[in-house]
Short mmCIF file of C-alpha atoms in Angstrom, two decimals:
data_model
loop_
_atom_site.label_atom_id
_atom_site.label_comp_id
_atom_site.label_asym_id
_atom_site.label_seq_id
_atom_site.Cartn_x
_atom_site.Cartn_y
_atom_site.Cartn_z
CA LEU A 479 46.40 48.36 -14.23
CA SER A 480 47.65 47.51 -10.44
CA LEU A 481 44.78 49.48 -8.69
CA MET A 482 42.41 47.74 -11.33
CA LEU A 483 43.29 43.84 -11.37
CA SER A 484 44.01 44.13 -7.12
CA ARG A 485 40.18 45.50 -7.75
CA TRP A 486 38.94 42.37 -9.22
CA LEU A 487 40.93 39.66 -7.61
CA ARG A 488 40.03 40.76 -3.68
CA GLY A 489 36.09 40.59 -5.38
CA ARG A 490 36.87 36.62 -6.83
CA HIS A 491 38.45 35.88 -3.38
CA ARG A 492 35.03 37.77 -1.43
CA LEU A 493 33.51 35.49 -3.35
CA SER A 494 35.31 32.17 -3.19
CA SER A 495 35.76 29.81 -0.44
CA GLN A 496 39.25 29.91 -0.60
CA PRO A 497 40.77 33.13 2.45
CA VAL A 498 42.88 35.59 0.33
CA HIS A 499 46.71 35.56 2.72
CA LEU A 500 48.05 38.74 3.70
CA ALA A 501 51.35 39.76 5.35
CA SER A 502 49.90 39.80 9.30
CA ALA A 503 51.72 41.35 11.77
CA GLN A 504 51.84 37.47 13.18
CA SER A 505 52.90 35.57 10.33
CA LYS A 506 55.78 38.03 9.26
CA GLN A 507 57.47 37.04 12.45
CA ASN A 508 57.86 34.01 10.86
CA VAL A 509 57.87 33.82 7.47
CA PRO A 510 60.52 31.79 5.11
CA PRO A 511 62.43 33.52 2.51
CA GLY A 512 61.86 34.54 -0.95
CA LEU A 513 61.65 37.18 -4.12
CA PRO A 514 60.21 40.16 -3.56
CA ALA A 515 55.87 40.08 -3.71
CA PHE A 516 53.58 43.03 -5.48
CA PRO A 517 50.01 43.26 -6.22
CA VAL A 518 49.44 42.06 -9.56
CA ILE A 519 52.76 41.47 -11.11
CA GLY A 520 54.14 38.99 -8.25
CA SER A 521 57.68 38.54 -8.25
CA ALA A 522 57.90 38.82 -12.56
CA ILE A 523 59.82 41.69 -11.94
CA SER A 524 62.89 39.65 -9.99
CA LEU A 525 62.24 36.79 -12.41
CA VAL A 526 62.40 38.40 -15.68
CA SER A 527 64.93 40.94 -15.30
CA GLU A 528 67.32 37.52 -14.05
CA TYR A 529 66.00 34.62 -16.80
CA GLY A 530 64.59 36.62 -19.23
CA ASP A 531 61.22 34.51 -21.01
CA ILE A 532 60.01 32.37 -18.10
CA PRO A 533 58.18 30.19 -20.42
CA THR A 534 61.70 29.70 -22.49
CA HIS A 535 63.57 29.64 -19.04
CA MET A 536 61.18 27.73 -16.62
CA ARG A 537 64.17 25.01 -15.84
CA GLU A 538 66.82 27.73 -15.83
CA MET A 539 64.69 29.30 -12.90
CA TYR A 540 64.13 26.80 -10.43
CA ARG A 541 67.05 26.20 -10.66
CA GLY A 542 68.35 29.41 -9.72
CA ASN A 543 66.47 30.39 -6.76
CA TYR A 544 66.88 27.43 -5.51
CA LYS A 545 70.79 27.61 -5.24
CA LYS A 546 69.78 31.05 -3.67
CA PHE A 547 67.73 29.83 -1.37
CA MET A 548 68.29 25.83 -0.59
CA LYS A 549 70.47 23.50 0.24
CA ALA A 550 70.71 19.48 -0.34
CA GLY A 551 67.07 20.35 -1.80
CA GLN A 552 66.74 21.42 2.12
CA GLY A 553 64.61 24.86 3.04
CA VAL A 554 61.87 26.66 1.94
CA TYR A 555 61.17 29.47 0.08
CA THR A 556 58.22 31.88 -1.89
CA MET A 557 58.14 33.92 -4.99
CA GLY A 558 54.81 34.96 -6.64
CA LEU A 559 53.50 33.64 -9.66
CA PRO A 560 50.81 35.17 -11.42
CA GLY A 561 48.37 32.61 -12.45
CA LEU A 562 49.98 30.01 -10.64
CA GLY A 563 50.28 31.21 -6.51
CA ASP A 564 47.88 32.37 -4.32
CA GLY A 565 46.19 36.45 -3.10
CA LEU A 566 47.18 39.64 -4.06
CA THR A 567 50.74 38.67 -4.81
CA SER A 568 50.33 35.01 -6.11
CA LYS A 569 52.55 33.92 -3.62
CA VAL A 570 53.66 29.89 -4.05
CA TYR A 571 55.51 28.33 -0.82
CA VAL A 572 58.30 26.01 -2.61
CA VAL A 573 60.27 22.94 -1.04
CA SER A 574 62.30 20.43 -2.41
CA ASN A 575 61.78 17.71 -0.37
CA PRO A 576 59.18 15.35 -1.27
CA HIS A 577 59.06 14.04 2.60
CA GLU A 578 58.29 17.53 3.07
CA PHE A 579 55.65 18.00 0.58
CA LEU A 580 54.44 14.77 1.65
CA PRO A 581 51.71 16.53 4.68
CA VAL A 582 50.73 18.26 1.76
CA ILE A 583 48.98 15.64 -0.27
CA GLN A 584 48.31 14.41 2.43
CA ASN A 585 45.07 17.23 3.98
CA GLU A 586 44.32 18.72 0.56
CA GLY A 587 40.82 18.12 1.78
CA LYS A 588 37.35 16.63 0.01
CA HIS A 589 37.94 18.95 -2.66
CA PRO A 590 41.78 18.32 -3.36
CA SER A 591 43.86 21.04 -6.39
CA GLY A 592 45.08 20.54 -8.81
CA VAL A 593 48.06 22.25 -11.71
CA LEU A 594 44.46 22.17 -14.07
CA GLU A 595 42.88 25.15 -11.53
CA ALA A 596 45.96 27.01 -12.96
CA LEU A 597 45.59 27.18 -17.08
CA TRP A 598 42.28 29.67 -16.69
CA PRO A 599 42.49 30.15 -20.60
CA ALA A 600 42.13 26.96 -20.79
CA SER A 601 38.99 26.92 -18.39
CA GLU A 602 37.69 30.88 -20.65
CA ARG A 603 37.95 29.22 -23.12
CA LEU A 604 35.50 26.82 -22.47
CA LYS A 605 32.78 29.19 -20.67
CA ARG A 606 32.84 31.52 -23.47
CA ARG A 607 31.84 28.45 -25.75
CA ARG A 608 28.93 27.29 -22.57
CA ASP A 609 30.89 24.00 -22.67
CA SER A 610 31.47 22.38 -18.80
CA ASN A 611 35.00 23.82 -17.50
CA ALA A 612 34.45 21.70 -13.81
CA LEU A 613 38.13 19.63 -14.64
CA PHE A 614 39.61 23.19 -14.14
CA GLU A 615 38.11 23.89 -10.88
CA ARG A 616 36.97 22.45 -7.47
CA GLY A 617 34.49 20.55 -5.90
CA GLU A 618 31.47 18.36 -6.50
CA ALA A 619 31.08 19.11 -10.00
CA TRP A 620 35.32 18.61 -10.60
CA LYS A 621 34.16 15.28 -8.60
CA GLN A 622 31.59 14.15 -11.01
CA GLU A 623 33.87 14.62 -13.77
CA ARG A 624 37.02 13.48 -12.72
CA ASN A 625 35.21 10.06 -11.93
CA VAL A 626 33.44 9.59 -15.09
CA VAL A 627 37.65 10.01 -16.82
CA GLN A 628 38.93 7.69 -14.51
CA LEU A 629 36.16 5.07 -14.77
CA ASN A 630 38.24 3.13 -17.51
CA LEU A 631 41.07 4.29 -17.73
CA LEU A 632 42.72 3.94 -14.29
CA SER A 633 42.40 0.12 -12.79
CA PRO A 634 45.49 -1.77 -14.28
CA GLN A 635 43.68 -4.40 -15.72
CA ILE A 636 42.00 -2.36 -18.05
CA ALA A 637 45.65 -0.61 -19.72
CA LYS A 638 46.68 -3.95 -19.67
CA GLY A 639 43.68 -4.73 -22.01
CA TYR A 640 44.58 -1.75 -24.16
CA LEU A 641 48.29 -2.48 -24.68
CA PRO A 642 48.37 -4.62 -28.07
CA GLY A 643 46.56 -1.82 -30.01
CA ILE A 644 49.11 0.87 -28.13
CA VAL A 645 51.44 -1.64 -29.87
CA GLU A 646 50.65 -2.03 -32.89
CA ALA A 647 49.88 1.06 -33.12
CA ALA A 648 53.63 1.77 -32.22
CA ARG A 649 54.69 -1.06 -35.22
CA LEU A 650 53.06 1.82 -37.99
CA ALA A 651 54.16 5.19 -36.16
CA SER A 652 57.65 3.80 -35.71
CA ARG A 653 57.86 3.38 -39.96
CA GLY A 654 57.36 7.14 -40.35
CA ALA A 655 59.65 8.36 -38.52
CA ALA A 656 62.71 9.06 -41.13
CA HIS A 657 60.59 10.78 -43.17
CA SER A 658 59.99 13.21 -40.02
CA ALA A 659 63.22 13.42 -38.92
CA HIS A 660 63.80 17.36 -39.52
CA ALA A 661 60.73 17.86 -37.56
CA PHE A 662 60.34 15.11 -35.42
CA ASP A 663 58.46 17.25 -32.30
CA GLU A 664 55.96 17.62 -34.86
CA TYR A 665 55.51 13.80 -35.93
CA ALA A 666 55.59 12.92 -31.96
CA ALA A 667 52.85 14.43 -31.36
CA ARG A 668 51.25 12.57 -34.39
CA VAL A 669 52.70 9.36 -32.78
CA SER A 670 50.81 9.93 -29.38
CA PHE A 671 47.78 11.37 -31.10
CA ASP A 672 47.62 7.66 -32.66
CA LEU A 673 49.21 5.43 -29.38
CA PHE A 674 46.09 7.10 -27.04
CA ASN A 675 43.78 6.90 -30.52
CA SER A 676 44.58 3.00 -30.36
CA ALA A 677 43.31 2.65 -26.39
CA PHE A 678 40.53 5.98 -26.53
CA PHE A 679 38.41 4.82 -30.05
CA GLY A 680 40.57 0.93 -30.45
CA ARG A 681 41.34 1.88 -33.87
CA LEU A 682 44.41 2.74 -35.59
CA ALA A 683 44.27 6.80 -36.15
CA LYS A 684 48.10 6.24 -38.76
CA THR A 685 49.26 10.05 -38.75
CA ALA A 686 52.15 10.25 -37.96
CA ASP A 687 53.57 8.25 -40.74
CA LEU A 688 53.31 10.95 -43.67
CA THR A 689 54.29 7.81 -46.46
CA ARG A 690 51.12 6.32 -46.15
CA LYS A 691 48.12 7.54 -48.12
CA ASP A 692 45.15 6.18 -45.24
CA ALA A 693 45.35 8.75 -42.56
CA ASP A 694 42.76 11.17 -42.32
CA PRO A 695 43.36 14.82 -42.90
CA ARG A 696 41.62 15.83 -40.07
CA ASP A 697 43.15 13.59 -38.05
CA VAL A 698 46.48 15.54 -38.81
CA LYS A 699 45.15 18.71 -38.99
CA PHE A 700 43.49 18.02 -34.73
CA CYS A 701 47.86 16.87 -33.70
CA GLN A 702 48.87 20.36 -35.30
CA ASP A 703 46.09 22.10 -33.94
CA THR A 704 46.53 21.47 -30.22
CA LEU A 705 49.83 21.32 -31.10
CA ASP A 706 49.87 24.75 -31.75
CA GLY A 707 47.59 26.32 -29.35
CA PHE A 708 49.32 24.01 -25.84
CA GLU A 709 52.40 27.42 -27.37
CA TYR A 710 49.88 29.62 -26.39
CA LEU A 711 49.04 28.13 -22.99
CA VAL A 712 51.50 28.79 -20.26
CA PRO A 713 52.80 31.86 -21.74
CA VAL A 714 48.66 34.00 -21.33
CA VAL A 715 47.79 32.02 -18.32
CA LEU A 716 51.60 33.54 -16.92
CA SER A 717 50.00 37.38 -18.26
CA PRO A 718 48.57 38.96 -15.19
CA LEU A 719 47.25 42.25 -17.62
CA GLU A 720 46.04 39.01 -19.88
CA ARG A 721 44.27 37.71 -17.13
CA LEU A 722 42.97 40.98 -16.46
CA LEU A 723 41.36 41.42 -19.71
CA VAL A 724 40.25 38.06 -20.55
CA GLN A 725 38.81 37.49 -16.34
CA GLY A 726 38.45 40.08 -15.18
CA LEU A 727 36.44 42.77 -18.03
CA ASN A 728 35.84 39.84 -20.77
CA LEU A 729 38.13 41.05 -23.25
CA SER A 730 39.98 39.55 -25.27
CA THR A 731 43.87 39.30 -26.87
CA LYS A 732 45.72 37.83 -29.51
CA ARG A 733 46.78 35.38 -27.99
CA PHE A 734 44.18 34.20 -26.17
CA ASP A 735 42.30 34.04 -29.34
CA ALA A 736 45.06 31.99 -31.19
CA PHE A 737 44.84 29.80 -28.17
CA CYS A 738 41.05 29.65 -28.54
CA SER A 739 41.14 29.23 -32.53
CA LYS A 740 42.85 26.10 -32.53
CA PHE A 741 41.81 24.20 -29.92
CA ASP A 742 37.94 25.88 -31.26
CA ASP A 743 39.35 23.81 -34.13
CA ALA A 744 40.49 20.62 -32.12
CA GLN A 745 37.33 20.10 -29.89
CA ASP A 746 34.62 20.64 -33.15
CA ARG A 747 36.86 18.03 -35.24
CA CYS A 748 37.24 15.45 -31.76
CA ALA A 749 33.40 15.62 -31.69
CA GLU A 750 32.88 14.62 -35.99
CA ILE A 751 35.20 12.05 -34.16
CA VAL A 752 32.79 11.08 -31.22
CA ASP A 753 29.50 11.60 -33.39
CA ASP A 754 30.91 9.93 -35.86
CA PHE A 755 31.82 6.32 -33.60
CA ILE A 756 28.49 6.89 -31.75
CA ALA A 757 26.32 6.20 -35.06
CA ARG A 758 28.24 3.64 -36.11
CA LYS A 759 28.11 1.66 -32.65
CA GLN A 760 24.98 2.25 -32.86
CA ARG A 761 24.55 0.45 -36.48
CA GLY A 762 26.44 -2.34 -34.80
CA GLU A 763 29.67 -1.30 -37.11
CA LEU A 764 32.25 -1.59 -34.42
CA ASP A 765 34.85 -4.88 -34.30
CA GLU A 766 36.08 -6.03 -31.36
CA ARG A 767 39.01 -3.63 -30.07
CA GLU A 768 36.76 -0.98 -30.62
CA MET A 769 33.59 -2.22 -28.37
CA ARG A 770 36.88 -2.93 -25.40
CA SER A 771 37.39 0.58 -25.79
CA TYR A 772 38.01 3.63 -23.66
CA VAL A 773 34.81 5.66 -25.56
CA SER A 774 33.07 2.74 -26.35
CA LYS A 775 32.83 1.64 -22.71
CA THR A 776 32.13 5.29 -21.21
CA LEU A 777 29.52 5.17 -23.40
CA GLU A 778 27.59 2.34 -21.75
CA TRP A 779 28.12 3.30 -18.71
CA TYR A 780 26.23 6.40 -19.47
CA GLU A 781 23.61 4.74 -21.14
CA GLN A 782 23.27 2.69 -18.37
CA GLU A 783 24.51 4.34 -15.27
CA ALA A 784 24.37 7.84 -15.35
CA ARG A 785 22.52 10.33 -13.45
CA ASP A 786 24.27 13.22 -12.94
CA ILE A 787 25.50 14.31 -16.10
CA SER A 788 24.66 15.14 -19.38
CA PHE A 789 26.04 14.01 -22.42
CA ASP A 790 28.30 17.40 -23.29
CA GLN A 791 29.75 16.98 -20.46
CA VAL A 792 30.85 13.37 -21.64
CA LYS A 793 31.85 14.96 -25.00
CA ASN A 794 34.45 17.32 -23.33
CA ILE A 795 36.07 14.81 -21.21
CA PHE A 796 36.58 13.11 -24.47
CA PHE A 797 38.09 16.28 -25.56
CA ILE A 798 40.36 17.18 -22.83
CA LEU A 799 41.48 13.31 -22.10
CA LEU A 800 42.67 13.58 -26.25
CA THR A 801 44.47 16.45 -26.37
CA ALA A 802 46.25 15.58 -22.89
CA ALA A 803 47.43 13.21 -24.77
CA VAL A 804 49.68 14.38 -27.39
CA ASP A 805 50.83 16.54 -25.33
CA THR A 806 52.53 15.06 -22.18
CA THR A 807 53.24 11.44 -24.16
CA SER A 808 55.44 13.59 -27.46
CA SER A 809 57.09 15.57 -25.17
CA ILE A 810 58.23 12.45 -23.49
CA ILE A 811 59.18 10.62 -26.74
CA ASN A 812 61.05 14.10 -27.69
CA TRP A 813 63.19 14.46 -24.42
CA SER A 814 64.00 10.23 -24.59
CA MET A 815 65.10 10.93 -28.57
CA ILE A 816 67.05 13.64 -27.78
CA ASN A 817 69.15 12.06 -24.95
CA LEU A 818 70.08 8.43 -26.40
CA ALA A 819 71.23 10.61 -29.75
CA LEU A 820 73.42 12.21 -27.55
CA ASN A 821 74.04 9.45 -26.04
CA PRO A 822 74.82 6.58 -28.12
CA ASP A 823 76.97 4.66 -25.25
CA VAL A 824 73.19 4.80 -23.35
CA GLN A 825 71.45 3.75 -26.52
CA GLU A 826 73.27 1.00 -27.55
CA LYS A 827 73.09 -0.41 -23.91
CA LEU A 828 69.02 0.18 -24.05
CA ARG A 829 68.79 -1.60 -27.39
CA ALA A 830 70.94 -4.59 -26.38
CA GLU A 831 68.42 -5.03 -22.97
CA ILE A 832 65.24 -4.43 -25.11
CA GLN A 833 66.23 -7.03 -28.21
CA GLN A 834 67.82 -9.26 -25.42
CA HIS A 835 64.22 -9.47 -24.49
CA LEU A 836 62.90 -9.50 -28.09
CA GLN A 837 64.04 -13.04 -28.18
CA GLU A 838 61.75 -14.41 -26.27
CA GLY A 839 58.54 -12.06 -26.09
CA ASP A 840 57.00 -9.20 -27.83
CA VAL A 841 57.36 -5.01 -26.88
CA ALA A 842 53.86 -6.03 -24.59
CA SER A 843 55.92 -8.43 -23.15
CA ILE A 844 58.64 -6.27 -22.24
CA ILE A 845 57.15 -3.55 -21.43
CA LEU A 846 54.94 -5.54 -18.54
CA LYS A 847 58.04 -6.86 -17.30
CA ARG A 848 59.27 -6.46 -13.45
CA ARG A 849 61.48 -3.32 -12.73
CA GLU A 850 64.35 -6.07 -12.21
CA GLU A 851 63.48 -7.67 -15.67
CA VAL A 852 64.59 -4.94 -17.86
CA PRO A 853 66.35 -2.24 -15.18
CA TYR A 854 68.10 -0.23 -17.86
CA LEU A 855 64.63 0.33 -19.57
CA HIS A 856 63.38 1.80 -16.56
CA ALA A 857 66.29 4.11 -15.28
CA PHE A 858 66.52 5.28 -18.53
CA ILE A 859 62.96 6.58 -18.58
CA ARG A 860 63.46 8.11 -14.68
CA GLU A 861 67.10 9.77 -15.74
CA THR A 862 65.05 11.04 -18.20
CA HIS A 863 63.09 12.96 -15.99
CA ARG A 864 65.45 13.88 -14.31
CA LEU A 865 67.56 15.48 -17.01
CA THR A 866 64.99 16.66 -19.02
CA PRO A 867 61.66 16.64 -18.15
CA SER A 868 58.12 17.04 -19.08
CA ALA A 869 56.85 19.24 -16.06
CA PRO A 870 60.09 20.77 -14.23
CA VAL A 871 57.02 21.01 -11.58
CA ASN A 872 54.38 18.50 -11.71
CA LEU A 873 53.01 18.95 -8.38
CA LEU A 874 50.52 22.31 -7.16
CA LYS A 875 48.59 21.61 -4.44
CA ASN A 876 46.73 23.79 -1.91
CA THR A 877 47.30 23.09 1.86
CA ASN A 878 43.27 21.85 3.51
CA LYS A 879 45.56 23.54 6.25
CA ALA A 880 48.39 24.73 8.18
CA LEU A 881 51.50 22.97 8.57
CA THR A 882 55.47 24.13 10.00
CA ILE A 883 57.94 23.18 7.07
CA TYR A 884 61.23 23.22 8.01
CA GLY A 885 60.09 25.97 10.98
CA TYR A 886 58.30 28.06 9.09
CA GLU A 887 54.06 28.69 9.40
CA ILE A 888 52.92 27.91 5.48
CA PRO A 889 49.19 29.12 6.32
CA ALA A 890 45.83 26.83 5.38
CA GLY A 891 45.53 27.62 1.64
CA SER A 892 48.57 27.94 1.18
CA LYS A 893 49.73 27.29 -2.52
CA VAL A 894 52.15 25.08 -2.25
CA LEU A 895 54.61 23.79 -5.35
CA LEU A 896 57.66 20.78 -5.04
CA ASP A 897 60.79 21.53 -7.72
CA SER A 898 62.22 18.28 -7.26
CA TYR A 899 63.90 19.28 -10.73
CA SER A 900 66.19 21.90 -8.65
CA MET A 901 67.08 18.89 -6.28
CA GLY A 902 67.13 15.73 -9.07
CA ASN A 903 70.02 18.09 -10.53
CA ASP A 904 72.51 19.48 -7.59
CA ALA A 905 75.86 18.49 -7.12
CA ALA A 906 75.53 17.94 -3.30
CA LEU A 907 73.08 14.56 -4.00
CA VAL A 908 73.60 13.88 -7.05
CA GLU A 909 77.51 13.22 -8.87
CA GLN A 910 77.86 14.74 -11.88
CA PRO A 911 74.05 16.08 -12.58
CA GLU A 912 74.83 17.73 -15.83
CA LYS A 913 75.61 13.81 -17.51
CA PHE A 914 73.17 12.05 -18.55
CA LEU A 915 73.86 8.85 -17.00
CA PRO A 916 70.73 6.08 -15.68
CA GLU A 917 73.15 4.20 -13.62
CA ARG A 918 72.25 5.70 -11.30
CA PHE A 919 68.72 4.92 -10.83
CA LEU A 920 69.83 1.16 -11.21
CA PRO A 921 68.68 -0.99 -7.95
CA ASP A 922 72.11 -1.28 -6.93
CA MET A 923 72.85 2.37 -7.20
CA VAL A 924 69.27 2.73 -5.71
CA GLU A 925 70.29 0.91 -2.38
CA MET A 926 73.33 2.51 -1.54
CA ARG A 927 71.79 5.69 -1.12
CA LYS A 928 69.00 4.49 1.69
CA GLY A 929 69.45 6.05 5.04
CA THR A 930 71.35 8.90 3.01
CA ALA A 931 70.64 12.77 1.63
CA ALA A 932 70.49 11.36 -0.90
CA GLU A 933 68.14 8.84 -0.88
CA MET A 934 65.41 12.21 -1.53
CA ILE A 935 65.87 11.70 -5.45
CA ASP A 936 64.11 8.42 -5.36
CA HIS A 937 61.52 9.42 -3.79
CA PRO A 938 58.16 8.23 -6.12
CA LEU A 939 57.11 11.77 -5.41
CA CYS A 940 60.61 13.11 -7.85
CA SER A 941 59.47 9.90 -10.74
CA GLY A 942 57.36 11.10 -12.95
CA PRO A 943 55.45 14.14 -14.66
CA PHE A 944 52.28 12.69 -13.53
CA SER A 945 51.49 14.54 -10.46
CA ALA A 946 50.12 12.55 -7.25
CA GLY A 947 46.85 12.48 -4.90
CA ALA A 948 43.81 12.84 -5.71
CA ARG A 949 44.14 14.51 -8.85
CA LYS A 950 47.31 12.56 -10.47
CA CYS A 951 46.94 12.17 -13.85
CA PRO A 952 44.45 9.45 -14.20
CA GLY A 953 45.52 8.08 -17.79
CA SER A 954 49.59 8.42 -16.44
CA ARG A 955 48.88 4.01 -16.76
CA VAL A 956 48.22 4.24 -20.27
CA ALA A 957 50.80 7.13 -20.88
CA THR A 958 53.35 5.69 -19.71
CA PHE A 959 52.84 2.60 -21.74
CA GLU A 960 52.51 4.93 -24.28
CA ALA A 961 56.03 5.99 -24.08
CA MET A 962 57.81 2.92 -23.29
CA ALA A 963 56.14 1.27 -26.77
CA MET A 964 57.09 4.18 -28.57
CA ILE A 965 61.00 3.89 -27.41
CA ILE A 966 61.21 0.39 -27.00
CA THR A 967 60.09 0.17 -31.13
CA LEU A 968 62.11 3.36 -32.15
CA LEU A 969 64.94 1.84 -30.39
CA ASN A 970 64.34 -1.56 -31.97
CA ASP A 971 64.01 0.03 -35.69
CA TRP A 972 66.40 1.94 -36.18
CA LYS A 973 69.65 3.90 -34.80
CA ILE A 974 68.67 7.04 -33.35
CA GLU A 975 71.33 10.56 -34.01
CA LEU A 976 72.12 14.24 -33.98
CA ASN A 977 71.49 16.10 -37.53
CA ASP A 978 72.22 19.23 -36.12
CA PRO A 979 75.84 20.52 -35.05
CA SER A 980 74.62 23.09 -32.61
CA VAL A 981 74.16 19.96 -30.88
CA ASN A 982 76.69 19.43 -28.56
CA THR A 983 74.97 18.41 -24.74
CA TYR A 984 71.02 18.96 -23.65
CA GLU A 985 72.04 22.42 -22.44
CA ASP A 986 72.10 23.91 -26.05
CA VAL A 987 68.84 22.53 -26.72
CA GLY A 988 65.92 26.15 -26.41
CA THR A 989 63.21 25.31 -24.03
CA HIS A 990 59.71 26.29 -24.33
CA TYR A 991 56.88 25.92 -21.56
CA GLY A 992 53.46 25.82 -23.75
CA ALA A 993 51.19 23.54 -21.24
CA ILE A 994 54.34 20.90 -20.61
CA LEU A 995 57.98 21.43 -21.47
CA GLN A 996 58.88 20.81 -24.74
CA PRO A 997 62.04 20.90 -26.70
CA LYS A 998 61.92 23.86 -28.92
CA PRO A 999 63.70 24.19 -31.43
CA MET A 1000 63.49 20.37 -31.92
CA PRO A 1001 66.63 19.42 -32.48
CA LYS A 1002 66.84 18.05 -36.83
CA LEU A 1003 67.49 14.01 -36.06
CA LYS A 1004 68.59 11.26 -38.53
CA PHE A 1005 67.38 7.56 -38.03
CA SER A 1006 69.24 5.21 -40.09
CA GLU A 1007 67.47 1.77 -40.47
CA LEU A 1008 68.53 -1.23 -38.44
CA ARG A 1009 66.79 -4.36 -40.01
#
């Protein structure tokens, strides 16, 4: 099997513009430390023997390697991560200092890389459907589709225009929290769908509150199919055997089939929604909010200006955005609720800040306030990402030219990964890192860290799960608005408590890395109405 996959990978790299990095006599003289890595399987033997199932123990894996090879965020090491790394041994270079990672972003080149490239099962599924997979690739085709994606998402002014709908969707969704406290992760997926729908289609989907009778059951099924499908994604990505069978031999596996089945159903449902939206637009039946929606504006752009992209590609982009919105935002909401329930003192402080501002404004006005005006809200979100991130590793890039990091030469075309999570949980840099303390990110504390080794935890590259550079998530501003709207609304409506005696700290909460790091199983919660 190893020989077959090695030959296949060699063949793929001969056809690729990216070089295969094999150790040479010269490079061996100055290579960073790292885990043993072998053709095909990378460092799987070392990783699995020490940490077990990697998608389940992703945080532990990075923290453990950090302790072996890093000191106070300084250093670089290598390991082989099948599906993510480069060459026959799937090599990645791991750094934790964001200042050292900046040159990687600054040297991305004309066709930058990103995490989406590693999600080969998603790309392969689209390819087998004969749909465009350009967003999962690099090159001019990616650039064309990326430009479409960001047309009506990236601008701060456009994102602000979606805020009234997002706030209204959050208000309606909050009503269903108590009913779904026993399965909050499923509820959070529906919440994310509803919030993004308000911007995407300009409609209130109303799937979050299962006590309502006016939600479209097909929308509820879309959310569940997306949630279920994502559970297979990273486990399949990290399997060299499945990559050989699926990509190399054009066969299939049980997990890949399950992934495809869930997302095929979700994509078909998305196509139905889009087709219905287009028909209503053509008949002049859209209301004002729908006319200002992302889909409506993108359709108008396509009719007036599109030249080198097909309408099927546009519909495919709609589907990718809708599914991505369900997963990332739901993870942020899930971890936020866990942290609030585990830390009632934090919950009370944050609620007090929010309610003080609600006396003179609304939820949208709080979201748009400057960081220094609602410091505890921003500190809470930042601390949630530090301790319980949706993506422990949100930056994976190819360097376009050779770089030197901590005295080690990183060849051009290498995969370089930023592990800011482990650095943010290093006791040498963060006092009591195991505790959830938003106070550490209040302005005065940030100011005190300036000029010290600990100031790297305040670097912008460590602040969220949305990547950076040319391939930063184009919907990051909208997603942040959504998460803030839901946190504010839930806190104003409910007292949030744990209803699970097995959970006393965040370490008691299991995790699973599907496409994003989700709590698995999600602890049962209790919501007591405040008004």
